CSV table of C-alpha atoms in Angstrom, one decimal:
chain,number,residue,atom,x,y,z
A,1,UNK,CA,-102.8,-8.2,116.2
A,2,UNK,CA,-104.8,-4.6,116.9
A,3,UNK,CA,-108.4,-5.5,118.2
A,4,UNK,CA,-111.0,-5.2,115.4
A,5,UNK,CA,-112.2,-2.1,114.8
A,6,UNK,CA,-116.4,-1.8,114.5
A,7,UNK,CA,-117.4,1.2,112.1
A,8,UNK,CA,-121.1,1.9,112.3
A,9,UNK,CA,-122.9,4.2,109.8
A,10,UNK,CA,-126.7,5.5,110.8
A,11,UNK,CA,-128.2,6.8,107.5
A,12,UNK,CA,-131.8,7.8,106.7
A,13,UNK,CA,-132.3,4.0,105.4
A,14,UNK,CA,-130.1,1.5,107.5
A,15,UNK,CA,-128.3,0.8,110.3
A,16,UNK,CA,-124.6,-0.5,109.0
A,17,UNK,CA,-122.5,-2.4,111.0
A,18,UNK,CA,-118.7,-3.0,109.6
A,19,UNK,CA,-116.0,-4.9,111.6
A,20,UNK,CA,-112.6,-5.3,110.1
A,21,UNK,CA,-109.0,-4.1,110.2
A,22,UNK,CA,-106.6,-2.6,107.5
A,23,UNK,CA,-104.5,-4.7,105.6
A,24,UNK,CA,-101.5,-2.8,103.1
A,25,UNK,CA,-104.0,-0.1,103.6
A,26,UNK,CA,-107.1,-1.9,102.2
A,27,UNK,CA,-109.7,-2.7,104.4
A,28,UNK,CA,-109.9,-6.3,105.8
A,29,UNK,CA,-114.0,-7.2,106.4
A,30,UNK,CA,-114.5,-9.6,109.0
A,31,UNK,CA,-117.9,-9.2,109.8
A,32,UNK,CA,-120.6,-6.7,107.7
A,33,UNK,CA,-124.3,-6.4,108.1
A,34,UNK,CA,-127.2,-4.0,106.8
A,35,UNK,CA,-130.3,-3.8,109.0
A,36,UNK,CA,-133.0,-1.1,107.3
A,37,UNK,CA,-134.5,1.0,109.2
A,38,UNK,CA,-137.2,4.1,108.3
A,39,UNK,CA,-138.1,6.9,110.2
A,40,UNK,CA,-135.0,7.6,112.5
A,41,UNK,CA,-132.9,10.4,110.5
A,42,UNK,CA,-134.4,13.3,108.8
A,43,UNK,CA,-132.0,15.1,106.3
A,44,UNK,CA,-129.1,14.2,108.8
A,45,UNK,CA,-130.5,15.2,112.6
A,46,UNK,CA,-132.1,12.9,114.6
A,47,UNK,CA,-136.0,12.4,114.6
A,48,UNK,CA,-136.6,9.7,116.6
A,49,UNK,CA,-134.2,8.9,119.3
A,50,UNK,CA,-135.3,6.1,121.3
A,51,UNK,CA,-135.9,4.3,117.8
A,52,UNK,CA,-132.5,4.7,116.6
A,53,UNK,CA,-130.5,3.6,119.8
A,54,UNK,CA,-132.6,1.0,120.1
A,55,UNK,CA,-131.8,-0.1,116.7
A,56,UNK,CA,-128.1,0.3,116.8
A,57,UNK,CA,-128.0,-1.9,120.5
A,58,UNK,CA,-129.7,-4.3,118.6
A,59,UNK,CA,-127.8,-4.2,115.4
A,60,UNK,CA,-124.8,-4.2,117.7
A,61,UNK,CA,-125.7,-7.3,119.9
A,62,UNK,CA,-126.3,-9.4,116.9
A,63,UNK,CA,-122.6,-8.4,115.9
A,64,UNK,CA,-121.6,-9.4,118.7
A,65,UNK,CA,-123.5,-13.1,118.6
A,66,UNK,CA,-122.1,-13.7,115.1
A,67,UNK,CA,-118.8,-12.9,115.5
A,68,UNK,CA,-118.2,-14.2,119.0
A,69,UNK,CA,-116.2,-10.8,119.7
A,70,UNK,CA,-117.4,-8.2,122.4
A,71,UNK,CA,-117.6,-4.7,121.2
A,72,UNK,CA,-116.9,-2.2,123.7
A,73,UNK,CA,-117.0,1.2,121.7
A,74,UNK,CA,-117.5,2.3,117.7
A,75,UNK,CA,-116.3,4.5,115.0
A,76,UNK,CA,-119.4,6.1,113.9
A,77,UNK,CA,-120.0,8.5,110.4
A,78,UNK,CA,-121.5,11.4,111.0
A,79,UNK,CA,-123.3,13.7,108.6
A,80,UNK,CA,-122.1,16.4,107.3
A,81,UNK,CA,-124.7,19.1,107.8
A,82,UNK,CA,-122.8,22.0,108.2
A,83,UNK,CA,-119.6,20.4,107.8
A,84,UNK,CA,-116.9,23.7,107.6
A,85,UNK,CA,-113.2,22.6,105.8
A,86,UNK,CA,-110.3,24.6,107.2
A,87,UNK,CA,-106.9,24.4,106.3
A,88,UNK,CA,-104.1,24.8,108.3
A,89,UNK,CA,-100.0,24.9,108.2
A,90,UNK,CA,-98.4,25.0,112.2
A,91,UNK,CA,-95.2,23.9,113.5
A,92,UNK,CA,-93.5,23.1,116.8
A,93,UNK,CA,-90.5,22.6,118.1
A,94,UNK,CA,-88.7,18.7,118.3
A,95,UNK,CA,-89.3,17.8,122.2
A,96,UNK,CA,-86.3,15.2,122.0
A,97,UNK,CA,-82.8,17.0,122.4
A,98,UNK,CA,-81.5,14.8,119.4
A,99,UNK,CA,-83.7,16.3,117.4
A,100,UNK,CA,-85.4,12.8,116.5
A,101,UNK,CA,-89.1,13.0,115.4
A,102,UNK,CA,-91.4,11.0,117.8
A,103,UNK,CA,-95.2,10.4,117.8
A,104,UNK,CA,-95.1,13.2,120.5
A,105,UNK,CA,-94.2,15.8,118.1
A,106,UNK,CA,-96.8,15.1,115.5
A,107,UNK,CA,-99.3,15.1,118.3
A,108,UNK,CA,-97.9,18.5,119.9
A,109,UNK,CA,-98.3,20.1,116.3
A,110,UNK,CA,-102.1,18.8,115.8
A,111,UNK,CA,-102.8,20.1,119.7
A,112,UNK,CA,-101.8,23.4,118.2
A,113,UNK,CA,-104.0,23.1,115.2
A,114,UNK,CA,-106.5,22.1,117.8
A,115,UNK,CA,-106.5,24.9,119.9
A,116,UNK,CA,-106.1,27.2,117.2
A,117,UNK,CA,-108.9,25.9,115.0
A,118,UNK,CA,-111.9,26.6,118.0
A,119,UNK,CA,-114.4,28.1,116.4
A,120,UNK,CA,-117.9,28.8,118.4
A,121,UNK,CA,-120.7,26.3,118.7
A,122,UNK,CA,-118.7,23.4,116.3
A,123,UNK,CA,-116.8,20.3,117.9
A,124,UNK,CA,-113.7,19.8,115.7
A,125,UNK,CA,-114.3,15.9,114.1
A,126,UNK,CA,-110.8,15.6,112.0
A,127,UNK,CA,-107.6,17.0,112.1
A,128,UNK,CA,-106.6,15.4,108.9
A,129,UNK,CA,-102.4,15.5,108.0
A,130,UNK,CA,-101.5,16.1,104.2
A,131,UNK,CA,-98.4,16.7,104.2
A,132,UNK,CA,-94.9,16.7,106.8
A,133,UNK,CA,-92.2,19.0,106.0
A,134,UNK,CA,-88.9,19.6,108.1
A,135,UNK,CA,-86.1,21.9,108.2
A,136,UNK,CA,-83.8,20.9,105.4
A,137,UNK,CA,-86.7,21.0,102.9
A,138,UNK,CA,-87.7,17.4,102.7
A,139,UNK,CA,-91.9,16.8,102.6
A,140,UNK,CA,-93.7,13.1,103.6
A,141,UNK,CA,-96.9,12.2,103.3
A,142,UNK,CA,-96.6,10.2,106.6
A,143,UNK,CA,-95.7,11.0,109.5
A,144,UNK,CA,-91.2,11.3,109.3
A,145,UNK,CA,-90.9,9.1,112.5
A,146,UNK,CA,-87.0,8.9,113.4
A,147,UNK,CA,-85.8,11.5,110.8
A,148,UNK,CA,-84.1,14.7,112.6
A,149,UNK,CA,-84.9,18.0,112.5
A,150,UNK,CA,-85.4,21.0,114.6
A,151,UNK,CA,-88.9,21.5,113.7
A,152,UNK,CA,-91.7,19.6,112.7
A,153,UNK,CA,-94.8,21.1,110.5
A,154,UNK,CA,-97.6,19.8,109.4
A,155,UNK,CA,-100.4,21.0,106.5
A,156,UNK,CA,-103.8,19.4,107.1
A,157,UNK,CA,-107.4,19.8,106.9
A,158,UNK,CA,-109.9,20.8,109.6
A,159,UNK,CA,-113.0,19.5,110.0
A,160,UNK,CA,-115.5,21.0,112.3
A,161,UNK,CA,-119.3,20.0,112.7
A,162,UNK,CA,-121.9,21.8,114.9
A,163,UNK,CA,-121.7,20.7,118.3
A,164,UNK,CA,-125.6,20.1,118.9
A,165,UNK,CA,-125.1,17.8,116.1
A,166,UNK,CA,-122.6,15.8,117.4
A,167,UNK,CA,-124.3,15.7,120.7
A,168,UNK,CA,-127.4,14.2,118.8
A,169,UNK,CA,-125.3,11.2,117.7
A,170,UNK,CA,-122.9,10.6,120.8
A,171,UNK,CA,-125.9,10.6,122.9
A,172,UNK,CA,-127.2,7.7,120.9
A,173,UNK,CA,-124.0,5.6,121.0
A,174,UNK,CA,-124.1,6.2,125.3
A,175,UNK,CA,-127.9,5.3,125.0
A,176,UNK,CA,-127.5,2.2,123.0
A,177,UNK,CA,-124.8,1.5,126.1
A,178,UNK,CA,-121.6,1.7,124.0
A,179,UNK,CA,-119.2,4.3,123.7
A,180,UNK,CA,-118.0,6.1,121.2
A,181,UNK,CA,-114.3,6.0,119.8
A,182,UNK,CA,-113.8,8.3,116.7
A,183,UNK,CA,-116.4,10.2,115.0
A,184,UNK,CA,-116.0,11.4,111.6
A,185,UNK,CA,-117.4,13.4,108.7
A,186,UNK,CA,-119.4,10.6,106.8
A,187,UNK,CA,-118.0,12.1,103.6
A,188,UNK,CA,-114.5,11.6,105.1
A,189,UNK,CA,-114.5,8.0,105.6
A,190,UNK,CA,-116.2,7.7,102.1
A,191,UNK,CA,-113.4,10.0,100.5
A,192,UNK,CA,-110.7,7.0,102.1
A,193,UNK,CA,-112.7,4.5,101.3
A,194,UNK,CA,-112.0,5.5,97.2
A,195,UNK,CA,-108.7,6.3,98.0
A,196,UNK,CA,-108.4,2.4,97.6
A,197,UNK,CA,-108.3,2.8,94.0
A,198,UNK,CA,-105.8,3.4,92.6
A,199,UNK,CA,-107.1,4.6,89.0
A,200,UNK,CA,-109.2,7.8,90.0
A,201,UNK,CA,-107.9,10.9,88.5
A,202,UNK,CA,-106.4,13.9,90.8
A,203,UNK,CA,-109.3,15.3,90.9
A,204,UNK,CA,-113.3,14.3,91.0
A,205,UNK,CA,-116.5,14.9,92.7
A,206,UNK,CA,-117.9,11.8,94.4
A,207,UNK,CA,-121.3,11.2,93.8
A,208,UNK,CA,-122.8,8.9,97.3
A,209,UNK,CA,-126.1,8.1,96.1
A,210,UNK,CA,-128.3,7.2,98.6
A,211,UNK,CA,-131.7,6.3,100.2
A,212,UNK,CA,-132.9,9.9,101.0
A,213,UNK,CA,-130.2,11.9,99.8
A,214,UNK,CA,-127.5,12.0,97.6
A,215,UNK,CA,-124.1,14.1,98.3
A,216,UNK,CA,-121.6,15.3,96.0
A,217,UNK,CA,-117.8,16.0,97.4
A,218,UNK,CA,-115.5,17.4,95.9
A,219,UNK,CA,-111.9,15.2,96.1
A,220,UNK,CA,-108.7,16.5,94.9
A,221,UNK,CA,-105.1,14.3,96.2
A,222,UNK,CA,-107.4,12.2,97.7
A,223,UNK,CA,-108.4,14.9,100.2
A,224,UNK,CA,-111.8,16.3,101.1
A,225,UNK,CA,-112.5,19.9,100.3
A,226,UNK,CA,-116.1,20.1,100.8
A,227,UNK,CA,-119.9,18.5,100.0
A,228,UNK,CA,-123.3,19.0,99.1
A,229,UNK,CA,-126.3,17.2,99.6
A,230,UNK,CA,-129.4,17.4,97.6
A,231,UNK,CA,-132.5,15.4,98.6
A,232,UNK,CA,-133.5,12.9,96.2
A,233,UNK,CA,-132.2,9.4,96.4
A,234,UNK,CA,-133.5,5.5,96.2
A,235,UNK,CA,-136.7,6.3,98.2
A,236,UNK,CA,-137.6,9.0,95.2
A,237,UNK,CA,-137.2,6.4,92.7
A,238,UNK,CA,-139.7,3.7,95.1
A,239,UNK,CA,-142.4,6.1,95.3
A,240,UNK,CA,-142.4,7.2,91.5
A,241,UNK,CA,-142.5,3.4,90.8
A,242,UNK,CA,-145.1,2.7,93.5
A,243,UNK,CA,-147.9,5.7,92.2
A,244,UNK,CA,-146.6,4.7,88.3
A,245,UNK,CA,-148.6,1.4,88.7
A,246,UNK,CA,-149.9,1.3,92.0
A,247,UNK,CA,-148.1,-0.9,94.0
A,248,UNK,CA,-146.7,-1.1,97.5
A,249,UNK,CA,-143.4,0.2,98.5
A,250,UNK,CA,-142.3,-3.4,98.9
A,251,UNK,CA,-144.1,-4.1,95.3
A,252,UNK,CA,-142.0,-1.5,93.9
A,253,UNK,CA,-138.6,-1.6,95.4
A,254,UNK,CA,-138.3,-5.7,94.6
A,255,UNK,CA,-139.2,-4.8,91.0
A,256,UNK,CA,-136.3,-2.0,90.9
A,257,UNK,CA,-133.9,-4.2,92.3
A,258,UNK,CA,-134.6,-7.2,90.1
A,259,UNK,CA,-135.0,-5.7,86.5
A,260,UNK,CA,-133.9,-2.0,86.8
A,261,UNK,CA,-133.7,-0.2,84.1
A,262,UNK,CA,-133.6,-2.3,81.2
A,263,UNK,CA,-134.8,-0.2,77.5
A,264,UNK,CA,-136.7,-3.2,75.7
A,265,UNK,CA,-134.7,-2.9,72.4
A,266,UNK,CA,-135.4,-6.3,71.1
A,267,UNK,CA,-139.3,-5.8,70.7
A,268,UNK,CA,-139.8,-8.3,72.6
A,269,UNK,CA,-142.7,-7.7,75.0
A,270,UNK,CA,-141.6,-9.2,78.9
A,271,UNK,CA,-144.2,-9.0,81.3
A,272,UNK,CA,-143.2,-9.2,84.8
A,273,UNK,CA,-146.5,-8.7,87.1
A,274,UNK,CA,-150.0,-7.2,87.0
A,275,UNK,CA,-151.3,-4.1,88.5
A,276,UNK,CA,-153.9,-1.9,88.8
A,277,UNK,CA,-154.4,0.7,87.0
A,278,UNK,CA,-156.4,4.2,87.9
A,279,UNK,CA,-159.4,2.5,86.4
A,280,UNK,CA,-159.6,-0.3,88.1
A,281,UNK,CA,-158.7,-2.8,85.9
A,282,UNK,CA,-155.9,-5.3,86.2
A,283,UNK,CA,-153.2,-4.7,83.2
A,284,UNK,CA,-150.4,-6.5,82.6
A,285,UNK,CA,-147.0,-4.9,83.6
A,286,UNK,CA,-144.0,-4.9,80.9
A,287,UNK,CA,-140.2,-4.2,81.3
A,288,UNK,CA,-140.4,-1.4,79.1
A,289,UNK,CA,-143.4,0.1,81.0
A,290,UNK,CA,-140.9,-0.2,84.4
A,291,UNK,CA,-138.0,1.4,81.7
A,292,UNK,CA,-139.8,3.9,80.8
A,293,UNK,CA,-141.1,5.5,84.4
A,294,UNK,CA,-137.0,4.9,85.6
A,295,UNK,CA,-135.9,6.3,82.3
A,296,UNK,CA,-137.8,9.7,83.4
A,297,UNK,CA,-137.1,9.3,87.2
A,298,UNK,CA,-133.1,9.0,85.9
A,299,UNK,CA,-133.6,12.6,83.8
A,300,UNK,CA,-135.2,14.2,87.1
A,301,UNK,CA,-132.0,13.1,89.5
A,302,UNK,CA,-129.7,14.0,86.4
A,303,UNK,CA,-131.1,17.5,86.4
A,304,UNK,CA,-131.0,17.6,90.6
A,305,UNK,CA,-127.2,16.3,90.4
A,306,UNK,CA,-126.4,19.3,88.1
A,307,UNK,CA,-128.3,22.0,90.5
A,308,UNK,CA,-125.7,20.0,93.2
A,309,UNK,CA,-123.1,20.5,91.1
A,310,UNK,CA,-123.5,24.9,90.4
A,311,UNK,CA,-124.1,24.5,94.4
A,312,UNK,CA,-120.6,22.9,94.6
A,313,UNK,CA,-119.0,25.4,92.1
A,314,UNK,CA,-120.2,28.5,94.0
A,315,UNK,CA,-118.7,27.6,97.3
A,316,UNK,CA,-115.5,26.6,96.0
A,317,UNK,CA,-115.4,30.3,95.0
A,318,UNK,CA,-117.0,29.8,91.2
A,319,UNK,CA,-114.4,27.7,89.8
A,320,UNK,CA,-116.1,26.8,86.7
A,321,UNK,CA,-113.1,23.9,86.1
A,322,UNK,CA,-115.0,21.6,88.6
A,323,UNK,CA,-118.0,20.9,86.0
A,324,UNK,CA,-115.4,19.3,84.3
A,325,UNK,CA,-113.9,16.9,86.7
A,326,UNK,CA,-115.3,13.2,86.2
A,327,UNK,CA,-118.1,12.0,88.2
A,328,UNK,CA,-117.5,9.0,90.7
A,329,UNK,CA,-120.7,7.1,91.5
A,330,UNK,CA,-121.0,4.9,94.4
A,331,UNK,CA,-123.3,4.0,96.9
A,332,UNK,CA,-126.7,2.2,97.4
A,333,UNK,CA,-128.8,3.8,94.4
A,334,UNK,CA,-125.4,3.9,92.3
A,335,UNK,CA,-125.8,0.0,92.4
A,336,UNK,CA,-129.6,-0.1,90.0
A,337,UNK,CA,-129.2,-2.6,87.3
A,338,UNK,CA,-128.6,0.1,84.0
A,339,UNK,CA,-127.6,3.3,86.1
A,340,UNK,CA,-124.4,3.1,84.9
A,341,UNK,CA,-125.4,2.8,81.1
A,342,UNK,CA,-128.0,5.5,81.3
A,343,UNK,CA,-125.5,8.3,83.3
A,344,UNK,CA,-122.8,7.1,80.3
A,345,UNK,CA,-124.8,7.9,77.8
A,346,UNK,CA,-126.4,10.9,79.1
A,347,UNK,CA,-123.4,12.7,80.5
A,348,UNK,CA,-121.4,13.3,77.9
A,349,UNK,CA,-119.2,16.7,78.7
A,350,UNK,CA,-117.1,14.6,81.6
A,351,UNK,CA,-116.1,10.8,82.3
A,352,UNK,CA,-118.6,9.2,84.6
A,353,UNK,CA,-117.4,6.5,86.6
A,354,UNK,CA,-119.0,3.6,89.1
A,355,UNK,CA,-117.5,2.0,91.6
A,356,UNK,CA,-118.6,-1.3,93.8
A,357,UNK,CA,-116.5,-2.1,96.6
A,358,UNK,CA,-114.4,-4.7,96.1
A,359,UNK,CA,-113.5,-6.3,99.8
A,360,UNK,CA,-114.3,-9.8,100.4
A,361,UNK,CA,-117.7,-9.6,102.6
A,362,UNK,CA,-118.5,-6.3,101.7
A,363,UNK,CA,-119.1,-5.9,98.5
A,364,UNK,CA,-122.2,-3.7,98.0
A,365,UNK,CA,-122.2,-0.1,97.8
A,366,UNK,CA,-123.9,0.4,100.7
A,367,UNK,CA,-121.1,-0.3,102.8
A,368,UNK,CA,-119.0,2.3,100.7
A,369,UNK,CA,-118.7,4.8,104.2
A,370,UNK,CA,-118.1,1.8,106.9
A,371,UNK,CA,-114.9,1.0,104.9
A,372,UNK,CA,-113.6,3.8,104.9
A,373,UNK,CA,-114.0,4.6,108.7
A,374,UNK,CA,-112.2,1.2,108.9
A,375,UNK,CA,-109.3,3.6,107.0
A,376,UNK,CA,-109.5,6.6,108.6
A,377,UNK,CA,-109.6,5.0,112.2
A,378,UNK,CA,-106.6,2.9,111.2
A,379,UNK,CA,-104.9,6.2,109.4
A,380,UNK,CA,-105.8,8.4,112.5
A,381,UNK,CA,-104.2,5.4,115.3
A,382,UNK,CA,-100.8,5.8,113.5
A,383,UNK,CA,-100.7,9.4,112.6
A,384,UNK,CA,-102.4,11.5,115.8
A,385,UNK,CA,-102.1,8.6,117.9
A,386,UNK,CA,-104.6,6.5,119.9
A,387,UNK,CA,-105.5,8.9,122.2
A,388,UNK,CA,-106.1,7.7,125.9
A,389,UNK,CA,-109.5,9.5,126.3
A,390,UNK,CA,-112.3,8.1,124.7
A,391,UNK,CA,-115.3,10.0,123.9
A,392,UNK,CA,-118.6,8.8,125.7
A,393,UNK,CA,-120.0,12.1,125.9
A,394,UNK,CA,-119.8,15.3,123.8
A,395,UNK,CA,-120.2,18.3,126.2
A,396,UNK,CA,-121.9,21.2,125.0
A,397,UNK,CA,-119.1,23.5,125.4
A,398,UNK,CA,-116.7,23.6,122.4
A,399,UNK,CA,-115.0,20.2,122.2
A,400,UNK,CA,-113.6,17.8,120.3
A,401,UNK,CA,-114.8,14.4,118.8
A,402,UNK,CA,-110.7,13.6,118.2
């Protein structure tokens, strides 16, 4: 059996730790743990360094303990500030003389692509295959091991990220005293992660709605073609509660995970704490006064998705059909009690539709981008090959995290 593989995501809210291994191409969780953490990340670059290693050697080391298993090096998600999508079609000739394709081949055609695809001050993150074609005509989604031709090509998708960013991150992973395995584009590994389900359409923009920030990516044939992140997520909705009826943070965010949003439609009057209001005076706090504050919170984010969405229409070169395709909700925020109800009812000129992970250990929202590295390392091993050098260090000359 292939060694576990440990996929970490660092977002603006938590440390996520994922260990696990692909089974019939669904992710198999042995191990999965959430450990929050404020004041690291600041819209996707690094803010505090020494508190974010030190987390994530921590985080790691309890792994570690709980599962009994050493962990040597990580696949880790990495934002995707100025993530650039290229696509590419190259070739090369089949090394063996009868014309069998090997492993070699595939990875001779994606050193061309790499080479090719350089482009100054970004590190190349994904060389992502989508399709294998050979001389007689015939086309595979995988790679055509043992099938003969005199040519191999391949169509995939680049990925590049700006190297200073991915030097932020890999310098973490070294400080924290592991190294790094596999980086990819956060949105990536969230893209394979949907690609579990079977009953998405084509086509859809995938709505991660998180602590800080939420990011909308576009997917068509369960490929990435690009993202955008506006900056309103579950820490909006915390504060708005928290000044509604003066609470604490910690006040707030146990009320919005227990009740939600919940329209009182029955009458009935619930109460569910006291607070104090701006004069002093403690008031009794109802459901529908919590409903009411989410209910407008829900509008706000509504209207923000929307300004995401124009953003994601103009730099796919104004294609006005994408304000059309469904919306796919997921993530930590995705998983408030009544979300789902309120963006049914409110979005009525597409399909909306929410997904919670459905593997055995993992199934929380947060945990949506973990599982999917657990994919795309597993995808990567068998169709680029494990490569030999590991990535401890990103150097500041062009380079690749691949």
């Amino acid at each position: 059996m292939n060694k576990p593989i440990v996929a970490v995501e660092l977002s603006h809210s938590a440390v996520k730790v994922t260990i696990g291994y692909t089974l019939d191409n669904q992710p198999l969780v042995l191990y999965a743990a959430y450990h929050p953490l404020r004041g690291a990340i600041e819209n996707g670059h690094i803010s505090n360094p020494s508190l974010l290693s030190g987390a994530l050697k921590k985080a790691l080391q309890e792994a570690e303990q709980k599962t009994n298993y050493k962990i040597f090096d990580i696949v880790l998600a990495l934002p995707a500030v100025g993530m650039q999508v290229f696509q590419a079609n190259r070739s090369s000739t089949v090394v063996a003389t009868s014309g069998k394709i090997k492993t070699i081949d595939v990875k001779n055609v994606v050193n061309i692509m790499r080479r090719d695809a350089q482009v100054e001050n970004t590190t190349i993150v994904g060389i992502i295959p989508d399709l294998y074609s050979l001389d007689d005509g015939k086309k595979f989604v995988e790679p055509p091991l043992g099938y003969v031709s005199g040519t191999l090509s391949i169509h995939a998708k680049i990925h590049l990220l700006p190297t200073d960013l991915c030097n932020e991150y890999a310098h973490i992973v070294e400080a924290a005293g592991y190294k790094l395995a596999k980086g990819f584009v956060g949105q990536y590994a969230y893209a394979e992660f949907l690609n579990s389900y079977a009953n998405l359409p084509d086509g859809y923009i995938a709505v991660d709605a998180g602590a800080k920030q939420t990011k909308l990516s576009l997917i068509a044939y369960k490929a990435l073609y690009g993202t955008v992140t506006v900056d309103i997520g579950g820490d909006d909705l915390i504060n708005e509660v928290k000044d509604a009826f003066n609470l604490d943070t910690k006040q707030a965010e146990a009320l919005i995970i227990k009740y939600g949003y919940y329209p009182n439609q029955t009458g009935y009057e619930a109460k569910i704490t006291d607070y104090v209001n701006e004069a002093g005076i403690t008031v009794p706090l109802f459901i529908r006064n919590l409903a009411t504050v989410i209910e407008n919170w829900l509008e706000k984010y509504r209207e923000i998705i929307d300004v995401g969405l124009q953003q994601l229409v103009t730099e796919q070169g104004d294609n006005t059909d994408l304000l059309k395709y469904p919306l796919v909700f997921s993530g930590g925020l995705a998983e408030l009690n009544g979300m789902k109800d309120y963006m049914s009812t409110h979005i009525t000129n597409k399909d909306v539709i929410f997904i919670t992970p459905r593997t055995f250990g993992a199934r929380h929202g947060r945990y949506n981008v973990t599982l999917g590295l657990i994919k795309a390392y597993s995808r990567y091993k068998v169709e680029i090959g494990d490569e030999i050098n590991k990535v401890t260090h990103i150097s500041r000359d062009k380079g690749n995290i691949n």
